[in-house]
Amino acid sequence: KNQVEQSPQSLIILEGKNCTLQCNYTVSPFSNLRWYKQDTGRGPVSLTIMTFSENTKSNGRYTATLDADTKQSSLHITASQLSDSASYICVVRSGYSSASKIIFGSGTRLSIRP
Amino acid sequence: GAGVSQSPSNKVTEKGKDVELRCDPISGHTALYWYRQRLGQGLEFLIYFQGNSAPDKSGLPSDRFSAERTGESVSTLTIQRTQQEDSAVYLCASSSMTGRSPLHFGNGTRLTVT
């Protein structure tokens, strides 16, 4: 069964600290993995995409990793800011066309405290 | 417009009434998706359109839910005889043809059934 599991479910850290969010997936065939950020009251927005051949990709203070062998991904946030408070959703696509299955994790709710 | 537009942004309705939710995708995006997000929960897939056909309706929770799309443009999600359990945010997303393309989400319609 295709599944995407995220941990922790929620996380509270102090402003300026780093954190790492985890995503484990059992999706086959694997095409790509995206991390989305969802601010309260808004739709999710894509942060980064990881494909089978990519191990690490950075987008500003966000760094995503992918281990295709163990089927794990992480999202590391450096020097957190209050605006990083949001839900972070791991999404795995199975297949290569727009008709391919898209499997969502249930998200990690991150709160940054001043 | 530059993004996916959904209307209304908020809808309060009485139990038993019908509601219609609208989504205007990004121009040129052939794929369109509807999701439901209950308070504090992850995204739940409802239906996928490719052009104006719906090859995957597997997420529609009951026959009270239906959706249509005209051309490669506007989509409407209709909920008949609304129930309190239908209260949620309904999110629409669109994407272009390739499996590498991100989903572009609207900000959703918050539906409250009283």
Coordinates of N, CA and C in Angstrom, one line a residue, chain A residues 17-106:
Chain A
K17 N 16.7 28.7 16.3 CA 17.2 27.3 16.4 C 16.9 26.6 15.1
N18 N 17.6 25.4 14.9 CA 17.4 24.6 13.7 C 16.5 23.4 14.1
C19 N 15.9 22.8 13.1 CA 15.1 21.6 13.3 C 15.1 20.8 12.0
T20 N 14.8 19.5 12.2 CA 14.7 18.6 11.1 C 13.4 17.8 11.2
L21 N 12.7 17.8 10.0 CA 11.4 17.0 9.9 C 11.7 15.8 9.1
Q22 N 11.0 14.7 9.4 CA 11.2 13.4 8.7 C 10.0 13.0 7.9
C23 N 10.3 12.2 6.9 CA 9.3 11.7 6.0 C 9.8 10.3 5.6
N24 N 9.0 9.3 5.8 CA 9.2 7.9 5.4 C 8.1 7.5 4.4
Y25 N 8.5 6.9 3.3 CA 7.4 6.5 2.3 C 7.6 5.1 1.9
T26 N 6.5 4.5 1.5 CA 6.4 3.2 0.8 C 5.6 3.4 -0.4
V27 N 6.2 4.0 -1.4 CA 5.5 4.3 -2.7 C 6.3 3.6 -3.8
S28 N 5.5 2.9 -4.7 CA 6.2 2.3 -5.8 C 5.3 2.3 -7.0
P29 N 5.7 2.6 -8.2 CA 7.1 3.1 -8.4 C 7.3 4.6 -8.0
F30 N 8.5 4.9 -7.6 CA 8.8 6.3 -7.1 C 9.2 7.2 -8.2
S31 N 8.6 8.4 -8.3 CA 9.0 9.3 -9.3 C 9.7 10.5 -8.6
N32 N 9.0 11.2 -7.7 CA 9.7 12.3 -7.0 C 9.0 12.6 -5.7
L33 N 9.6 13.4 -4.9 CA 9.2 13.7 -3.6 C 9.3 15.2 -3.4
R34 N 8.2 15.8 -3.0 CA 8.2 17.3 -2.8 C 7.8 17.6 -1.3
W35 N 8.4 18.7 -0.8 CA 8.0 19.3 0.5 C 7.2 20.5 0.2
Y36 N 6.1 20.6 0.8 CA 5.2 21.8 0.7 C 5.1 22.5 2.1
K37 N 5.0 23.8 2.1 CA 4.7 24.6 3.3 C 3.3 25.1 3.2
Q38 N 2.5 24.9 4.3 CA 1.2 25.4 4.3 C 1.0 26.3 5.5
D39 N 0.9 27.6 5.2 CA 0.6 28.6 6.2 C -0.8 28.5 6.6
T40 N -1.1 28.9 7.9 CA -2.5 28.9 8.3 C -3.4 29.6 7.4
G41 N -4.5 29.0 7.0 CA -5.5 29.7 6.2 C -5.1 29.8 4.7
R42 N -4.1 29.2 4.3 CA -3.6 29.2 2.9 C -3.5 27.8 2.3
G43 N -3.3 27.8 1.0 CA -3.0 26.5 0.4 C -1.5 26.2 0.5
P44 N -1.2 24.9 0.3 CA 0.2 24.5 0.4 C 1.0 25.1 -0.8
V45 N 2.3 25.4 -0.5 CA 3.2 25.9 -1.6 C 4.4 25.0 -1.6
S46 N 4.9 24.7 -2.8 CA 6.0 23.8 -3.0 C 7.3 24.5 -2.6
L47 N 8.1 23.8 -1.8 CA 9.4 24.3 -1.3 C 10.5 23.7 -2.2
T48 N 10.5 22.4 -2.4 CA 11.5 21.7 -3.2 C 11.1 20.4 -3.7
I49 N 11.7 20.0 -4.8 CA 11.4 18.6 -5.3 C 12.7 17.8 -5.3
M50 N 12.6 16.5 -5.0 CA 13.7 15.6 -5.0 C 13.3 14.4 -5.9
T51 N 14.3 14.1 -6.8 CA 14.1 13.0 -7.7 C 15.1 11.9 -7.2
F52 N 14.9 10.7 -7.9 CA 15.7 9.5 -7.4 C 17.2 9.8 -7.3
S53 N 17.7 10.5 -8.3 CA 19.1 10.7 -8.3 C 19.7 11.8 -7.4
E54 N 18.8 12.6 -6.8 CA 19.2 13.7 -6.0 C 19.3 13.3 -4.5
N55 N 20.4 13.7 -3.8 CA 20.5 13.4 -2.4 C 20.2 14.6 -1.5
T56 N 20.6 15.8 -2.0 CA 20.5 17.0 -1.2 C 20.1 18.1 -2.1
K57 N 19.2 19.0 -1.6 CA 18.9 20.2 -2.4 C 18.5 21.3 -1.4
S58 N 19.0 22.5 -1.6 CA 18.8 23.6 -0.7 C 17.9 24.7 -1.4
N59 N 17.1 25.3 -0.6 CA 16.3 26.5 -1.0 C 16.4 27.5 0.1
G60 N 17.4 28.3 0.1 CA 17.6 29.3 1.2 C 17.9 28.6 2.5
R61 N 17.1 28.8 3.5 CA 17.4 28.1 4.8 C 16.8 26.7 4.9
Y62 N 16.2 26.3 3.8 CA 15.6 24.9 3.8 C 16.5 24.0 3.0
T63 N 16.8 22.8 3.6 CA 17.6 21.8 2.9 C 16.9 20.5 3.0
A64 N 16.6 19.9 1.9 CA 16.0 18.6 1.8 C 17.0 17.6 1.4
T65 N 16.8 16.4 2.0 CA 17.6 15.2 1.7 C 16.7 14.1 1.3
L66 N 17.3 13.2 0.5 CA 16.6 12.0 0.1 C 17.5 10.8 0.1
D67 N 17.1 9.7 0.7 CA 17.8 8.4 0.7 C 16.8 7.5 0.0
A68 N 17.0 7.2 -1.3 CA 16.1 6.4 -2.0 C 16.2 4.9 -1.6
D69 N 17.3 4.5 -1.1 CA 17.5 3.1 -0.6 C 16.6 2.8 0.6
T70 N 16.6 3.7 1.6 CA 15.8 3.5 2.8 C 14.5 4.2 2.7
K71 N 14.2 4.9 1.6 CA 12.9 5.6 1.3 C 12.6 6.6 2.5
Q72 N 13.6 7.4 2.7 CA 13.4 8.4 3.7 C 13.9 9.8 3.2
S73 N 13.2 10.8 3.6 CA 13.5 12.2 3.3 C 13.5 13.0 4.5
S74 N 14.3 14.1 4.6 CA 14.2 15.0 5.7 C 14.2 16.4 5.1
L75 N 13.6 17.3 6.0 CA 13.7 18.7 5.7 C 14.3 19.4 6.8
H76 N 15.4 20.1 6.6 CA 16.2 20.7 7.7 C 16.0 22.2 7.5
I77 N 15.6 22.9 8.6 CA 15.4 24.3 8.6 C 16.5 25.0 9.5
T78 N 17.2 25.9 8.9 CA 18.3 26.5 9.7 C 17.9 27.9 10.1
A79 N 18.4 28.2 11.3 CA 18.1 29.6 11.9 C 16.7 30.0 11.7
S80 N 15.8 29.2 12.4 CA 14.4 29.4 12.2 C 13.9 30.8 12.5
Q81 N 12.8 31.2 11.7 CA 12.2 32.5 11.9 C 10.7 32.3 12.2
L82 N 10.1 33.4 12.8 CA 8.7 33.3 13.2 C 7.9 32.9 12.0
S83 N 8.3 33.4 10.8 CA 7.5 33.1 9.6 C 7.6 31.6 9.1
D84 N 8.5 30.9 9.8 CA 8.5 29.4 9.4 C 7.4 28.6 10.1
S85 N 6.7 29.3 11.0 CA 5.6 28.6 11.7 C 4.5 28.2 10.6
A86 N 4.3 26.9 10.4 CA 3.4 26.4 9.4 C 3.4 24.9 9.5
S87 N 2.6 24.3 8.6 CA 2.6 22.8 8.5 C 3.5 22.5 7.3
Y88 N 4.3 21.5 7.4 CA 5.2 21.0 6.3 C 4.7 19.6 5.9
I89 N 4.4 19.5 4.6 CA 3.8 18.3 4.1 C 4.7 17.7 3.1
C90 N 4.9 16.4 3.3 CA 5.8 15.6 2.4 C 4.8 14.9 1.4
V91 N 5.1 15.0 0.1 CA 4.2 14.5 -0.9 C 5.0 13.7 -1.9
V92 N 4.6 12.5 -2.2 CA 5.4 11.6 -3.1 C 4.5 11.3 -4.3
R93 N 5.1 11.4 -5.4 CA 4.4 11.0 -6.7 C 4.9 9.7 -7.2
S94 N 3.9 8.9 -7.6 CA 4.2 7.6 -8.2 C 3.9 7.6 -9.7
G95 N 4.9 7.6 -10.5 CA 4.7 7.7 -12.0 C 5.1 9.0 -12.5
Y96 N 5.1 9.2 -13.8 CA 5.8 10.3 -14.4 C 4.8 11.2 -15.2
S97 N 3.6 10.9 -15.3 CA 2.7 11.8 -16.0 C 1.8 12.6 -14.9
S98 N 1.1 13.5 -15.5 CA 0.2 14.3 -14.5 C -0.9 13.4 -14.0
A99 N -1.1 12.2 -14.6 CA -2.2 11.3 -14.1 C -1.7 10.4 -13.0
S100 N -0.4 10.5 -12.7 CA 0.2 9.6 -11.7 C -0.4 9.9 -10.3
K101 N -0.3 8.9 -9.5 CA -0.8 9.0 -8.1 C 0.0 10.0 -7.3
I102 N -0.6 10.8 -6.5 CA 0.1 11.7 -5.6 C -0.3 11.3 -4.2
I103 N 0.6 11.0 -3.3 CA 0.3 10.6 -2.0 C 0.8 11.6 -1.0
F104 N -0.1 12.1 -0.1 CA 0.3 13.1 0.8 C 0.5 12.5 2.2
G105 N 1.6 13.0 2.9 CA 1.7 12.8 4.3 C 0.7 13.7 5.1
S106 N 0.6 13.4 6.4 CA -0.4 14.2 7.1 C 0.2 15.5 7.7

